[in-house]
Structure formats: structure tokens, C-alpha cells
Short mmCIF file of C-alpha atoms and ligand atoms in Angstrom, two decimals:
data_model
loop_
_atom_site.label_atom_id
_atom_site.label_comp_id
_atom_site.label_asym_id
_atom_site.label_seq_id
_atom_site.Cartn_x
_atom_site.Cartn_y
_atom_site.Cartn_z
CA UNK Q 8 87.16 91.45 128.59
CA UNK Q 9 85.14 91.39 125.90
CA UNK Q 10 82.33 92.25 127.80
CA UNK Q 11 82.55 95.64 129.27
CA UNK Q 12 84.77 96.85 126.33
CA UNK Q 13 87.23 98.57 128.69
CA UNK Q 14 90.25 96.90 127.47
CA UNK Q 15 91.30 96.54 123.87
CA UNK Q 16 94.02 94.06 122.50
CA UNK Q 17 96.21 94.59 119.60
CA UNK Q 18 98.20 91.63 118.44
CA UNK Q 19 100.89 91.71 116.26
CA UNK Q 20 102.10 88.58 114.41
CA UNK Q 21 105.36 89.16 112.75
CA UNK Q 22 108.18 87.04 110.98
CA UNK Q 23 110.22 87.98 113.85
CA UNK Q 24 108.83 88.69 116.54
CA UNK Q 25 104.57 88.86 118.17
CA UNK Q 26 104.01 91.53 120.00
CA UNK Q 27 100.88 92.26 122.23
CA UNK Q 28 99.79 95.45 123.62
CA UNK Q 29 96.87 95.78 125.70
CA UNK Q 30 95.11 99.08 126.14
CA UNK Q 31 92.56 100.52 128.79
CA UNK Q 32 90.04 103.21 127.23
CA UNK Q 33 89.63 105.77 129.67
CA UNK Q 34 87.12 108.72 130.11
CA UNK Q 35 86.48 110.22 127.18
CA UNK Q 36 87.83 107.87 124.89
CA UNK Q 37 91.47 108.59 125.98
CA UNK Q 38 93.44 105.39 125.23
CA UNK Q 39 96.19 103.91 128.00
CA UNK Q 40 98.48 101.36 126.92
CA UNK Q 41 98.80 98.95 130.22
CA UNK Q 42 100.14 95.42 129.29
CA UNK Q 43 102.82 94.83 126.73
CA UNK Q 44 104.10 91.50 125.61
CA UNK Q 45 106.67 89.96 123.20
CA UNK Q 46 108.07 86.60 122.00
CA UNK Q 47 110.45 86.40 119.36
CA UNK Q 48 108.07 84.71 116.71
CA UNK Q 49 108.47 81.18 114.82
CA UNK Q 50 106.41 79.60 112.05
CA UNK Q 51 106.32 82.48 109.86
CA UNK Q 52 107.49 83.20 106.53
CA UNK Q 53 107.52 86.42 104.96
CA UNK Q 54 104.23 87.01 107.15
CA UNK Q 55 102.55 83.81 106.49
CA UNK Q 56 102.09 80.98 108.86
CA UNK Q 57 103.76 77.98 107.78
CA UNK Q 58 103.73 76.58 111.05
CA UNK Q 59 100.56 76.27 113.18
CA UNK Q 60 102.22 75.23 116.44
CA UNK Q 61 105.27 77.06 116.82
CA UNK Q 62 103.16 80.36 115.94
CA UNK Q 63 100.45 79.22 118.54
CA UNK Q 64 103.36 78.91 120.59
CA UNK Q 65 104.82 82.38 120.26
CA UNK Q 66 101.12 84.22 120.64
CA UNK Q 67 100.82 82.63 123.93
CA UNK Q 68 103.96 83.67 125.12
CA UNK Q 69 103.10 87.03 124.28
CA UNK Q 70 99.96 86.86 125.12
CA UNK Q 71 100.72 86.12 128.63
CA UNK Q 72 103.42 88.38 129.06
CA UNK Q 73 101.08 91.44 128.32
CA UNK Q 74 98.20 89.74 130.88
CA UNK Q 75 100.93 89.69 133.77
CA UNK Q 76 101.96 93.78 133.18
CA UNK Q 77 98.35 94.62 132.49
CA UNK Q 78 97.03 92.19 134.99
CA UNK Q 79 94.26 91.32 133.54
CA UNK Q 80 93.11 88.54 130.85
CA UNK Q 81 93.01 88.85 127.06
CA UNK Q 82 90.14 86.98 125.19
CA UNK Q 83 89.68 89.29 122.27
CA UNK Q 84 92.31 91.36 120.08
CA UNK Q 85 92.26 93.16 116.88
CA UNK Q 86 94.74 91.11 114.96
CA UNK Q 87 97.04 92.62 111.78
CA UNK Q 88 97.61 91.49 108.50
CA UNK Q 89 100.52 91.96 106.22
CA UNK Q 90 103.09 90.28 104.11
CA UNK Q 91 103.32 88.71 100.64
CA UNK Q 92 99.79 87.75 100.45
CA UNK Q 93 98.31 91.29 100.73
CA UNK Q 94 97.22 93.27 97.08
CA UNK Q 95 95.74 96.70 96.75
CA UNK Q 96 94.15 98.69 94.03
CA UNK Q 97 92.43 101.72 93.48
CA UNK Q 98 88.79 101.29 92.43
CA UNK Q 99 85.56 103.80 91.49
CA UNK Q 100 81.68 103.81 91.88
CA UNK Q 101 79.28 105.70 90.57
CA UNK Q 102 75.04 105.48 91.59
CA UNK Q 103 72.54 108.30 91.24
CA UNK Q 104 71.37 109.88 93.83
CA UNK Q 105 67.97 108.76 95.23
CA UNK Q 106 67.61 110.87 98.55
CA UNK Q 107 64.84 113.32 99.21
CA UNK Q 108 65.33 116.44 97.11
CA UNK Q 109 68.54 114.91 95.48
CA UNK Q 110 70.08 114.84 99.02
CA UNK Q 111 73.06 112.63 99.09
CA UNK Q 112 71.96 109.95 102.43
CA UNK Q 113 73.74 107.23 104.47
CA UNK Q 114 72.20 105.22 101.79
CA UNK Q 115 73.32 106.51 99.09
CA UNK Q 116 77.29 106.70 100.19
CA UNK Q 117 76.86 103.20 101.24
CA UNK Q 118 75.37 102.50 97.71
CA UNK Q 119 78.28 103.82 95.72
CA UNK Q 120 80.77 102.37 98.00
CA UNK Q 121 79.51 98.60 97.07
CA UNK Q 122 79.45 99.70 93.70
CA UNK Q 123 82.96 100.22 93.98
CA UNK Q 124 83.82 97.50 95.62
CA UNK Q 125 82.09 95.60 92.97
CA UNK Q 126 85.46 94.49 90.85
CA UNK Q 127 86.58 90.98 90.22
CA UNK Q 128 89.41 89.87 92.12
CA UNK Q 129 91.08 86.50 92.16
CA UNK Q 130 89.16 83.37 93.63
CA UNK Q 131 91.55 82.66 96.53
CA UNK Q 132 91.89 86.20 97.66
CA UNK Q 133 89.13 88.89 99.73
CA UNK Q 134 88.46 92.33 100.35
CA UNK Q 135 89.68 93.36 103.51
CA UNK Q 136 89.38 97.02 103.69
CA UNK Q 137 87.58 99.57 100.98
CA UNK Q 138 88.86 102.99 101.99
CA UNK Q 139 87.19 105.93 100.74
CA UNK Q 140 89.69 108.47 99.26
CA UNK Q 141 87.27 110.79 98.28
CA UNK Q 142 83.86 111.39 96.72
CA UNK Q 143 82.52 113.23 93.80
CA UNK Q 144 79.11 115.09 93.62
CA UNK Q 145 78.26 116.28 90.09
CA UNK Q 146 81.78 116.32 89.19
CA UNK Q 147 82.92 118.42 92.10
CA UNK Q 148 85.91 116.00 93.99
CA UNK Q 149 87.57 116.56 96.99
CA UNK Q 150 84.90 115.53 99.02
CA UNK Q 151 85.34 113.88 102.87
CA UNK Q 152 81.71 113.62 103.72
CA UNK Q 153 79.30 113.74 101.27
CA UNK Q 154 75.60 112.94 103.29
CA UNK Q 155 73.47 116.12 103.35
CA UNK Q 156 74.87 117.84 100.00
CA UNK Q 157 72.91 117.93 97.12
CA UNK Q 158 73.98 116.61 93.85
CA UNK Q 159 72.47 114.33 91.13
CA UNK Q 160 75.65 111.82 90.25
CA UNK Q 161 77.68 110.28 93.13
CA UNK Q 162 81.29 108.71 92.95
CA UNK Q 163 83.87 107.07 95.19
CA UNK Q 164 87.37 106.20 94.68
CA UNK Q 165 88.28 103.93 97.05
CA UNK Q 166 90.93 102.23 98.27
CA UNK Q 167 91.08 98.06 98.28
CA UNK Q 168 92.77 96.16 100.24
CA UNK Q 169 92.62 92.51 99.59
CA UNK Q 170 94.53 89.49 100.97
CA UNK Q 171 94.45 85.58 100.83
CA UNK Q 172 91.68 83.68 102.66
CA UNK Q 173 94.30 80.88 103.99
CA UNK Q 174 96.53 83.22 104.30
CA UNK Q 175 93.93 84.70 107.24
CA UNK Q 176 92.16 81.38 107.92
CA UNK Q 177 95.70 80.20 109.21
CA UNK Q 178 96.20 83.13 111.50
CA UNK Q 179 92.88 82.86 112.88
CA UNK Q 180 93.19 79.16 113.64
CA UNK Q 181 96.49 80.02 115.58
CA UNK Q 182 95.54 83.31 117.26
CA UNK Q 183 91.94 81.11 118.21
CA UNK Q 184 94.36 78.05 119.16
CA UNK Q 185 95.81 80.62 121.55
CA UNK Q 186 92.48 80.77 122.95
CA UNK Q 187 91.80 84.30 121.95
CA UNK Q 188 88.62 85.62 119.75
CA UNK Q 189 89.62 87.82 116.72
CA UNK Q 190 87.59 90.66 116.94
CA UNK Q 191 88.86 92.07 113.85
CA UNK Q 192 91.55 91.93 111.00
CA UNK Q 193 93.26 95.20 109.95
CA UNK Q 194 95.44 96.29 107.51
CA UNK Q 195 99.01 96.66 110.01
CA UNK Q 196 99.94 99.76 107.47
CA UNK Q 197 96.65 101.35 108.14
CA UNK Q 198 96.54 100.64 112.34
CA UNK Q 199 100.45 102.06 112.17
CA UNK Q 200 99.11 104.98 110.54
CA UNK Q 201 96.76 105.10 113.44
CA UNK Q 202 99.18 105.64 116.01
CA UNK Q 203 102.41 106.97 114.67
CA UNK Q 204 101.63 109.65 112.02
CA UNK Q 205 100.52 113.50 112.76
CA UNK Q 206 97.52 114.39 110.64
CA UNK Q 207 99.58 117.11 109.03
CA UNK Q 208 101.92 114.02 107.36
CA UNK Q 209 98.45 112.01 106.37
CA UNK Q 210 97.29 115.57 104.64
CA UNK Q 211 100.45 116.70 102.92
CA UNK Q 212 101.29 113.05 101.43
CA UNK Q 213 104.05 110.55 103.57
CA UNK Q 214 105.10 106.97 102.86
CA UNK Q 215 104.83 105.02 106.04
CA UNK Q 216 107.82 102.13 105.64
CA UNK Q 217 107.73 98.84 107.75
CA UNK Q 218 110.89 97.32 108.00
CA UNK Q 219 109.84 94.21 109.31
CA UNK Q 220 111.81 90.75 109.86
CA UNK Q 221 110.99 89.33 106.46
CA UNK Q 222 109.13 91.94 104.54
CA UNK Q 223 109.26 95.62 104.09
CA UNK Q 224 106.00 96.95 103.71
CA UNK Q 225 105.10 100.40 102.23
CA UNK Q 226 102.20 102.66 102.50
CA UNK Q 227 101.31 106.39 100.57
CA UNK Q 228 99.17 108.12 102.21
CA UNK Q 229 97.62 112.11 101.69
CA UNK Q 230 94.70 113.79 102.20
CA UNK Q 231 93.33 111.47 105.21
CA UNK Q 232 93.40 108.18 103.00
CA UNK Q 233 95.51 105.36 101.82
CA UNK Q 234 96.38 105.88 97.84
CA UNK Q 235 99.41 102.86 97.16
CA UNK Q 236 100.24 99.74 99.53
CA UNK Q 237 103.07 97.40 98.59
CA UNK Q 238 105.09 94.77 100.10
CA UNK Q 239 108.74 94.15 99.21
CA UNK Q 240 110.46 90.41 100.07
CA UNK Q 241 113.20 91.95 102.00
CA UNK Q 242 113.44 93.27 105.75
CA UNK Q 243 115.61 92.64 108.67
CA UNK Q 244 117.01 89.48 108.44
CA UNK Q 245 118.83 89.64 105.07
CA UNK Q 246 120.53 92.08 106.92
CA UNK Q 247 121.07 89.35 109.37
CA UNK Q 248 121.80 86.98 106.94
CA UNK Q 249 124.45 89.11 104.64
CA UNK Q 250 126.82 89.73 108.20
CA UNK Q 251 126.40 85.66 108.81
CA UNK Q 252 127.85 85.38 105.51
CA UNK Q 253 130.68 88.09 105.06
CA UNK Q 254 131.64 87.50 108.71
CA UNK Q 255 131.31 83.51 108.13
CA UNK Q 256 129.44 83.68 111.78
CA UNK Q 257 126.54 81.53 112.93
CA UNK Q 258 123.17 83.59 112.27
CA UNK Q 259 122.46 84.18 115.75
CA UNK Q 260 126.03 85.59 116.32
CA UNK Q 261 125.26 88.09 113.50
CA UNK Q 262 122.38 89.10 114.54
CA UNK Q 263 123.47 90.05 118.18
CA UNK Q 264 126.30 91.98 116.49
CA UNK Q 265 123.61 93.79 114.19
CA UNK Q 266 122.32 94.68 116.89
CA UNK Q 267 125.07 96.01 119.48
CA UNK Q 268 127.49 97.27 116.29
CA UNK Q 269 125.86 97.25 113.40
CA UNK Q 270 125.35 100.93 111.09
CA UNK Q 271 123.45 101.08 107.83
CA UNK Q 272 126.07 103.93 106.56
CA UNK Q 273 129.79 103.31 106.82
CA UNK Q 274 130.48 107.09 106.98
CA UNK Q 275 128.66 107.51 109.82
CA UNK Q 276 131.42 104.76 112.08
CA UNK Q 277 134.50 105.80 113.15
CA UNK Q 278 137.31 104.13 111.82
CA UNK Q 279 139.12 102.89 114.72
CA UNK Q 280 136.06 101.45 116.28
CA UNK Q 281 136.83 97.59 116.43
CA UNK Q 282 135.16 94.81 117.89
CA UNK Q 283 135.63 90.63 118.56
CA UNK Q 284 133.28 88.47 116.18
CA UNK Q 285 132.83 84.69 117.01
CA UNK Q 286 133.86 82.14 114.40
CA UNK Q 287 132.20 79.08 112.69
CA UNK Q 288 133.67 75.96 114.61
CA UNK Q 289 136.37 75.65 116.77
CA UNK Q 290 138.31 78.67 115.27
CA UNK Q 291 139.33 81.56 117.80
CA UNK Q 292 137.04 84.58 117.90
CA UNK Q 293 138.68 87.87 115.60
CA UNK Q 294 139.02 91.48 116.05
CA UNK Q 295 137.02 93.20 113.35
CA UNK Q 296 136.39 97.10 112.46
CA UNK Q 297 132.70 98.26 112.74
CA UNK Q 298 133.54 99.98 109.09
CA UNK Q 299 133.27 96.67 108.15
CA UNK Q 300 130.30 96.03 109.36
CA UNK Q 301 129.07 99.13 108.00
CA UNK Q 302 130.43 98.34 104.64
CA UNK Q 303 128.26 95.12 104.82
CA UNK Q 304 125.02 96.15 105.77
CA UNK Q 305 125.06 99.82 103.72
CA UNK Q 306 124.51 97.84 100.20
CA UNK Q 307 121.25 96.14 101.72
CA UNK Q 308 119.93 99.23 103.07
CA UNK Q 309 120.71 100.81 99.78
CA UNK Q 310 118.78 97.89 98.10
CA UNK Q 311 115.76 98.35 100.30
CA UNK Q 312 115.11 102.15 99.25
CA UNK Q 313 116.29 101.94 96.13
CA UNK Q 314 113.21 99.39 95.66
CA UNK Q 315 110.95 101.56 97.25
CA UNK Q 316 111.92 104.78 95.69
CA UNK Q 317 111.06 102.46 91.79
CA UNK Q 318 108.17 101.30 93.68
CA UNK Q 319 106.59 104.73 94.68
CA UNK Q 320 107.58 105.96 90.83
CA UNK Q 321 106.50 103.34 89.18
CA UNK Q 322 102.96 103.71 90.69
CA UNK Q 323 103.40 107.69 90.24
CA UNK Q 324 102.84 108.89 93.45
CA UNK Q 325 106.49 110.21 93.73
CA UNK Q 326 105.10 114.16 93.83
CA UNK Q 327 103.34 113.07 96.51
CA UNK Q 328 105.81 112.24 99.13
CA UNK Q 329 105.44 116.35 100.55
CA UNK Q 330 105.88 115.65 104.63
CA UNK Q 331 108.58 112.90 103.31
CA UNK Q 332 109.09 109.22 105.05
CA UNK Q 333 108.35 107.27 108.18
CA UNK Q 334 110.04 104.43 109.26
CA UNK Q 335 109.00 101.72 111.42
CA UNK Q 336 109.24 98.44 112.23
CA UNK Q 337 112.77 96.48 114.21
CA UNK Q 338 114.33 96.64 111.05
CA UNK Q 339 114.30 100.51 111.38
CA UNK Q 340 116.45 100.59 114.61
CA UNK Q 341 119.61 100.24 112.72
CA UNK Q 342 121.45 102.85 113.13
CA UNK Q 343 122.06 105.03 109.52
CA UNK Q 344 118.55 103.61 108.14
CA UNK Q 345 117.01 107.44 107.76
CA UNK Q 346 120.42 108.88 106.69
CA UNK Q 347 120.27 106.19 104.11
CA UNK Q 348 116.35 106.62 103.01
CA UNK Q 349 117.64 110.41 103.37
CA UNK Q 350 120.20 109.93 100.45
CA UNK Q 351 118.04 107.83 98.46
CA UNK Q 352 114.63 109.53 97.94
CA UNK Q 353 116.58 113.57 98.94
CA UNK Q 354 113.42 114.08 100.91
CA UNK Q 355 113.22 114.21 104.98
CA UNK Q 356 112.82 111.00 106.86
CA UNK Q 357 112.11 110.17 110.79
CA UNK Q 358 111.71 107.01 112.96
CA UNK Q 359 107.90 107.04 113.88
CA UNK Q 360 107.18 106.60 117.38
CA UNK Q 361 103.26 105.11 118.44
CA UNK Q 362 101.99 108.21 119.56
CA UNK Q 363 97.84 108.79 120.61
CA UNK Q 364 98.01 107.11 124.00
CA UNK Q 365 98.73 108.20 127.16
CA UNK Q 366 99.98 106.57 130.76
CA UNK Q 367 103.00 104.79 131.12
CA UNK Q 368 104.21 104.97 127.39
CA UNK Q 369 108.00 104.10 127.95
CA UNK Q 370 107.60 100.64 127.37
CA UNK Q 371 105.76 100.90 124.47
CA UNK Q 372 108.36 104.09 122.93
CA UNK Q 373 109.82 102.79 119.50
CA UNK Q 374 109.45 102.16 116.07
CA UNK Q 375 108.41 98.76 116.62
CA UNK Q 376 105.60 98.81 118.46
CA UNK Q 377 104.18 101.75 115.98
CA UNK Q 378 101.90 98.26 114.58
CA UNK Q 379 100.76 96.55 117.81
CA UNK Q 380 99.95 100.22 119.31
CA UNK Q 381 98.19 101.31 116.27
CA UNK Q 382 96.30 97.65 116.16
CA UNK Q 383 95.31 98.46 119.95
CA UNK Q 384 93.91 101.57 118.76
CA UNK Q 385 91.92 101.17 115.90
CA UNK Q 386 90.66 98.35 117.77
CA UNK Q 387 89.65 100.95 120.35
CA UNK Q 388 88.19 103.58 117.58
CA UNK Q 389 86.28 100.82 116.24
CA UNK Q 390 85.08 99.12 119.36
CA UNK Q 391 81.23 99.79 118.25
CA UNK Q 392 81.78 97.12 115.67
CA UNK Q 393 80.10 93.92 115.70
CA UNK Q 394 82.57 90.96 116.21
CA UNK Q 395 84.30 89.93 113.17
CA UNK Q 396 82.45 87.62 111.10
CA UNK Q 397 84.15 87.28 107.91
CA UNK Q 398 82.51 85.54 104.95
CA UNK Q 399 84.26 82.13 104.65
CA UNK Q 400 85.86 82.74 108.40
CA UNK Q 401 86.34 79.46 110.02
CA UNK Q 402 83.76 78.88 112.60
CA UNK Q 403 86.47 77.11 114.63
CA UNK Q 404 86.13 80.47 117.19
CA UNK Q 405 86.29 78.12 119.84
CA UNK Q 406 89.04 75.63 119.03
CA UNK Q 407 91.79 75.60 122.08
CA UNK Q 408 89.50 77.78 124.43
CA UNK Q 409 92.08 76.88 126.97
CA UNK Q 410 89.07 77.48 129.97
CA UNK Q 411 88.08 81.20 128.87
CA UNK Q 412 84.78 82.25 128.62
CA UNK Q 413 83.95 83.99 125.10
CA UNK Q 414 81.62 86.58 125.83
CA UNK Q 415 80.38 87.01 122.39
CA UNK Q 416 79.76 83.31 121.85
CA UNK Q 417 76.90 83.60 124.49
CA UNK Q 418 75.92 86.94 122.66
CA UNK Q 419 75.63 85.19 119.53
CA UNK Q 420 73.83 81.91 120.29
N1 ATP P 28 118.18 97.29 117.50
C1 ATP P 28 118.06 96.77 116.29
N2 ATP P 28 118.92 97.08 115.30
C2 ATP P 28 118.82 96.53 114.08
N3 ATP P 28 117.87 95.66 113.71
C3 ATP P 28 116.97 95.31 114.64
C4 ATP P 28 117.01 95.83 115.97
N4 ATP P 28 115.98 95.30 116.66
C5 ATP P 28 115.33 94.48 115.81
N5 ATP P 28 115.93 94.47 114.61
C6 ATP P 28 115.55 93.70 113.42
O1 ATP P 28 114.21 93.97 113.13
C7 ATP P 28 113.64 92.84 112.48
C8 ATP P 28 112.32 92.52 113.13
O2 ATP P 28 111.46 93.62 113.03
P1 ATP P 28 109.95 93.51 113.48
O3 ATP P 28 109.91 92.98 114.84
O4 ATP P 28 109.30 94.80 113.17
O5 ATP P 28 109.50 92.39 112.44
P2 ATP P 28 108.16 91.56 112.32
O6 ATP P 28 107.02 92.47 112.47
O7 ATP P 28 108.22 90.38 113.22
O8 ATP P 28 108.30 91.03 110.83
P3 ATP P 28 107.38 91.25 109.55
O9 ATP P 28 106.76 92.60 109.72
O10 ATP P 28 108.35 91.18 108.39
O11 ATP P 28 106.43 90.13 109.54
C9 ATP P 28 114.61 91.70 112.64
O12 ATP P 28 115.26 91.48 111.41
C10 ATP P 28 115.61 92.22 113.67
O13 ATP P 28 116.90 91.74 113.46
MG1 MG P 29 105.81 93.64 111.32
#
């Protein structure tokens, strides 16, 4: 597959669940999604493996899923990063400018982007992405593309994106133990944008929320670019986990009636709807009201955008928020989660959908695949990349190969 670059892989590893989606680039670029697969994911916390096997386990399953609706196999994918370990800041360069008759080259614009990127950051952590925001020519900002203009002083401000090397390492030796090359690592905030936001939201300034299984993750973006990134320790499952409690029901019992009853805003259930819970033990099953529910899982909700809303202020990008909120992620499926965001920031939310692709889409329709479509296609924006060969990556490419033949391997050597 990774040899005629006609098929592009994105991978999602969650807390909760890996999804795969494989895509076929068509003529002219046009991007099909043709092989989906999921597996409900184990061996991760809060987006870090903990567990190599389990997590090999679930990427296979996945994996192979996608390969038998696609019908083809997947050596290569474009794998996403996220969770606790991820940090972001903004950062700045400045050079002179050297071109011919003080015109602004490809060399310069890569010059002042290392200059930016030039900041210390903690031992056990890398940069993963420096996003250009804008550039400055003699003071003048605002500016997308810079080579060709004439100036004397050149700045960035950039966008960085760093996360832990184990952190990666890890994922790499399980998505490699799944016998599968990572062609890249990307930001899953930044591929999501990819695939479900319009330009017009990325312009006028949105907040892109992942409500994953363990983490909710938050992006600002406006003008084009990515300004503020943050994670928050809380996603699906506490939802999960605060019915299992109040209902006194085993975890998986809650979180099938999360699923089939469950409502993020009480005053959105009617009060005579009722419904039989399951008991701990050997007790009879009860009649409950889905208020009750409601009343159980609102709070959390509550909690989550609450956070988010001191999160976006604290960093000051509150003004920003003009084309409002996006929601993604399984977590965003409950029902009342935008009414709730809705009352909490006063500004207009919607469910994102993965959206620049074309064929059979149904499958792929939903919040929750708005990470492994977006993965799929910034893989396939991207594809003229070289392999990924990240400083410090494990070599151990090859571990598991499980039979495949790794095209680039022969490139390389
Ligand atoms: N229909 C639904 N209604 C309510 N919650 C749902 C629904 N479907 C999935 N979820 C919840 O969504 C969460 C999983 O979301 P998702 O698959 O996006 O997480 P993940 O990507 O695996 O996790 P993370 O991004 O935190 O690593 C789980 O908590 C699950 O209970
Ligand atoms: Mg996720």
C-alpha cells in the first residue's frame, strides 16, 4: 500500500475505543473513505498506553476489520496523538532577511520558523508540530504567505505542539507490533480540524471539543491556525462511572443505559419516561425514571464546560470563540451535550460531522469518527512526505511484521 500511495490509513487509538479508516485518493485528489474498522480499545489510560498487548490487541482488531470492508491490506497509517501527555505554547522568531533584493525566500521562512522553534522545553518531551499563525514583514502582521514580498525584518508566531517521547515510543511499538509502519504522528485536534470544520469556523475563531473516553480535549482555532490546545482529565466514562454509582449498577450495565437512555439535560426528558435498571448481585432489576438519569449525568456535563469555558478565559481567547463550538468525539453523542455547552458558554454549538470525503460516507457519518477521518486525510494532504523518521523514534519499524512487506524499508536500505 505504501507503494503506489493510493490508499491512505488513519488510525485512531483512543481510551475507548481504535478506530481505523482507510481512504482511496481518487482523481484529482478527491478523497473516498472505503474501509472502516473499530474495536472497543484496552490498555489505555487517559490516552497513554499502559498496556502493550491488550492495545496491540485492539489495533489489530481494527485493523482488520477496515482491510475486510476496504478489501485491501493496511501497512502504513498516519497515527494520532492526544491525551495527558500533550503541551502547547505559543512561540516567535525573528531573522533578517537575506534574499535577493530583500525578497523574503523559501529560505528565509524556513529560517525564522527554526528560530522559533528554538525554545527550551522539558528533557522528556518533543516538538511535534510548529504551526505558523502568521508572519510579520517590517512590522506589517497578518501575513499567510510571506515568500516573494519584500521586507527587511521577518517574524513568525507559531504554534507548538509538543508531547512525551514514551508517551509516542509506546504507541509506535504497539501500532508497529500490529505490523503496521507509522507514516506519521499528528496532532488528533489538528487532523479533526481537517475533516469536520468549514473554513468559515477556522477564519472567524471556533473551539473544536473532543469528548473522548478518558479525556476531553480542546482546540481554538481562527484565522487558518491553531492559537490554544488543552486537555482536560475528564470524558465519557465518568459519565459512565457516576450512573454505576448513583444507580449502584455494574459499569457495563451503566454504560449500555448511557447509551440507550441516557440525556445530559434533565429538562429535555419527559417525566413519565421510565425504564428497568439491573442491580448489583442477586437483587431484582428496578423501574427507574430517565429524569433520573438525567439528573445524574447533567452535573458532569456541567463540569466538563464549565472547565472549558475557565480554560478558554483563562488563556484569553474567550472573544475569540465568533462561529462558536464543535463537538466531537463518543462522548458527544449524549443526547443534551450542545444544549448544555449552549447554556454554558451562551454561544452556538453543533455536533461536527467528518466532512471532505466523498463515496459511501454513511458509515463513517458521526462525531466520532471526525479524528480517524481527519487522520485519513491529512495523511492524504501530506502524502508527499517522507516516511516518518522522528529523532529518537525507535528503529524497531519492523518488530511483529506479521509477513507484510514494508515498502519503505526496501526504499530506505
Ligand atoms: N451513543 C452514545 N451516547 C453517549 N456516550 C457515548 C455514546 N457512544 C459512545 N459514547 C461514549 O463516548 C466515549 C468514547 O468516545 P471516543 O470513542 O471518542 O473515545 P476515545 O477516542 O477512545 O477516547 P480518548 O479520546 O479519551 O482517548 C465513551 O465514554 C462512551 O461511553
Ligand atoms: Mg479520541
Amino acid at each position: 500500500m505504501a507503494k503506489n500511495e493510493r490508499y491512505i490509513v488513519g488510525l485512531d487509538v483512543g481510551t475507548a475505543r481504535v478506530s481505523c479508516v482507510v481512504a482511496e485518493i481518487k482523481e484529482q485528489g478527491a478523497v473516498e473513505i472505503v474501509g472502516l474498522g473499530e474495536a472497543p480499545s484496552r490498555g489505555l489510560r487517559k490516552g497513554v498506553v499502559v498496556h502493550l498487548e491488550p492495545t496491540v490487541e485492539s489495533i489489530k482488531a481494527a485493523v482488520e476489520q477496515a482491510e475486510v470492508m476496504a478489501g485491501v491490506s493496511v501497512e502504513s497509517a498516519t497515527v494520532g496523538l492526544a491525551g495527558g501527555h500533550v503541551r502547547s505554547f505559543n512561540s516567535r522568531g525573528v531573522v533578517a532577511v537575506t534574499g535577493r533584493d530583500r525578497t523574503v525566500s523559501r529560505d528565509d521562512v524556513r529560517r525564522v520558523l527554526d528560530a522559533a522553534r528554538a525554545v527550551s522545553i522539558p528533557q522528556d518531551q518533543e516538538i511535534l508540530h510548529v504551526l505558523p499563525q502568521e508572519f510579520v514583514l517590517d512590522n506589517q502582521g497578518g501575513i499567510a504567505s510571506p515568500v516573494g514580498l519584500n521586507g527587511a525584518r521577518l517574524e513568525a508566531n507559531v504554534h507548538i505542539v509538543t508531547v512525551s517521547t514514551t508517551s509516542v515510543q509506546n504507541l509506535v511499538t504497539c501500532v508497529n507490533h500490529a505490523a503496521i509502519e507509522v507514516r506519521d504522528t499528528v496532532l488528533e485536534a489538528l487532523a479533526a480540524s481537517e475533516s469536520v470544520l468549514s473554513a468559515d469556523e477556522k477564519e472567524l475563531g471556533v473551539a473544536l471539543i473532543d469528548v473522548g473516553g478518558g479525556t476531553t480535549d480542546l482546540a481554538i482555532l481562527e484565522r487558518g491556525s491553531i492559537w490554544h490546545t488543552a486537555v482536560l482529565p475528564v470524558g465519557g466514562n465518568h459519565f459512565t462511572n457516576d450512573l454505576a454509582v448513583g444507580l449502584r449498577t455494574p459499569i457495563p450495565d451503566a454504560e449500555k443505559i448511557k447509551i440507550r437512555h441516557g440525556c445530559a439535560l434533565a429538562s429535555l426528558v419527559d417525566t413519565d419516561d421510565a425504564i428497568e435498571v439491573a442491580s448489583i448481585g442477586e437483587r431484582k432489576p428496578r423501574l427507574l425514571q430517565r429524569q433520573v438519569l438525567a439528573e445524574i449525568l447533567q452535573p458532569r456535563a456541567e463540569e466538563i464546560f464549565h472547565l472549558l469555558r475557565e480554560e478558554i478565559v483563562r488563556a484569553g481567547f474567550e472573544r475569540m470563540l465568533n462561529a462558536g463550538l464543535v463537538l466531537i468525539g463518543g462522548g458527544s453523542l449524549l443526547p443534551g451535550m450542545t444544549e448544555v455547552a449552549e447554556q454554558v458558554f451562551d454561544l452556538p454549538v453543533r455536533r461536527g460531522q467528518p466532512g471532505g470525503i466523498q463515496g459511501r460516507v454513511e458509515p463513517v457519518c458521526g462525531p466520532q469518527y471526525g479524528t480517524a477521518v481527519g487522520l485519513a486525510l491529512y495523511g492524504a494532504r501530506h502524502r508527499d512526505r517522507k516516511p516518518r523518521e522522528r529523532a529518537g523514534a525507535p528503529r524497531g519499524f519492523l518488530v511483529g511484521v506479521g509477513g507484510k512487506v514494508k515498502a519503505w524499508f526496501h526504499e530506505m536500505f
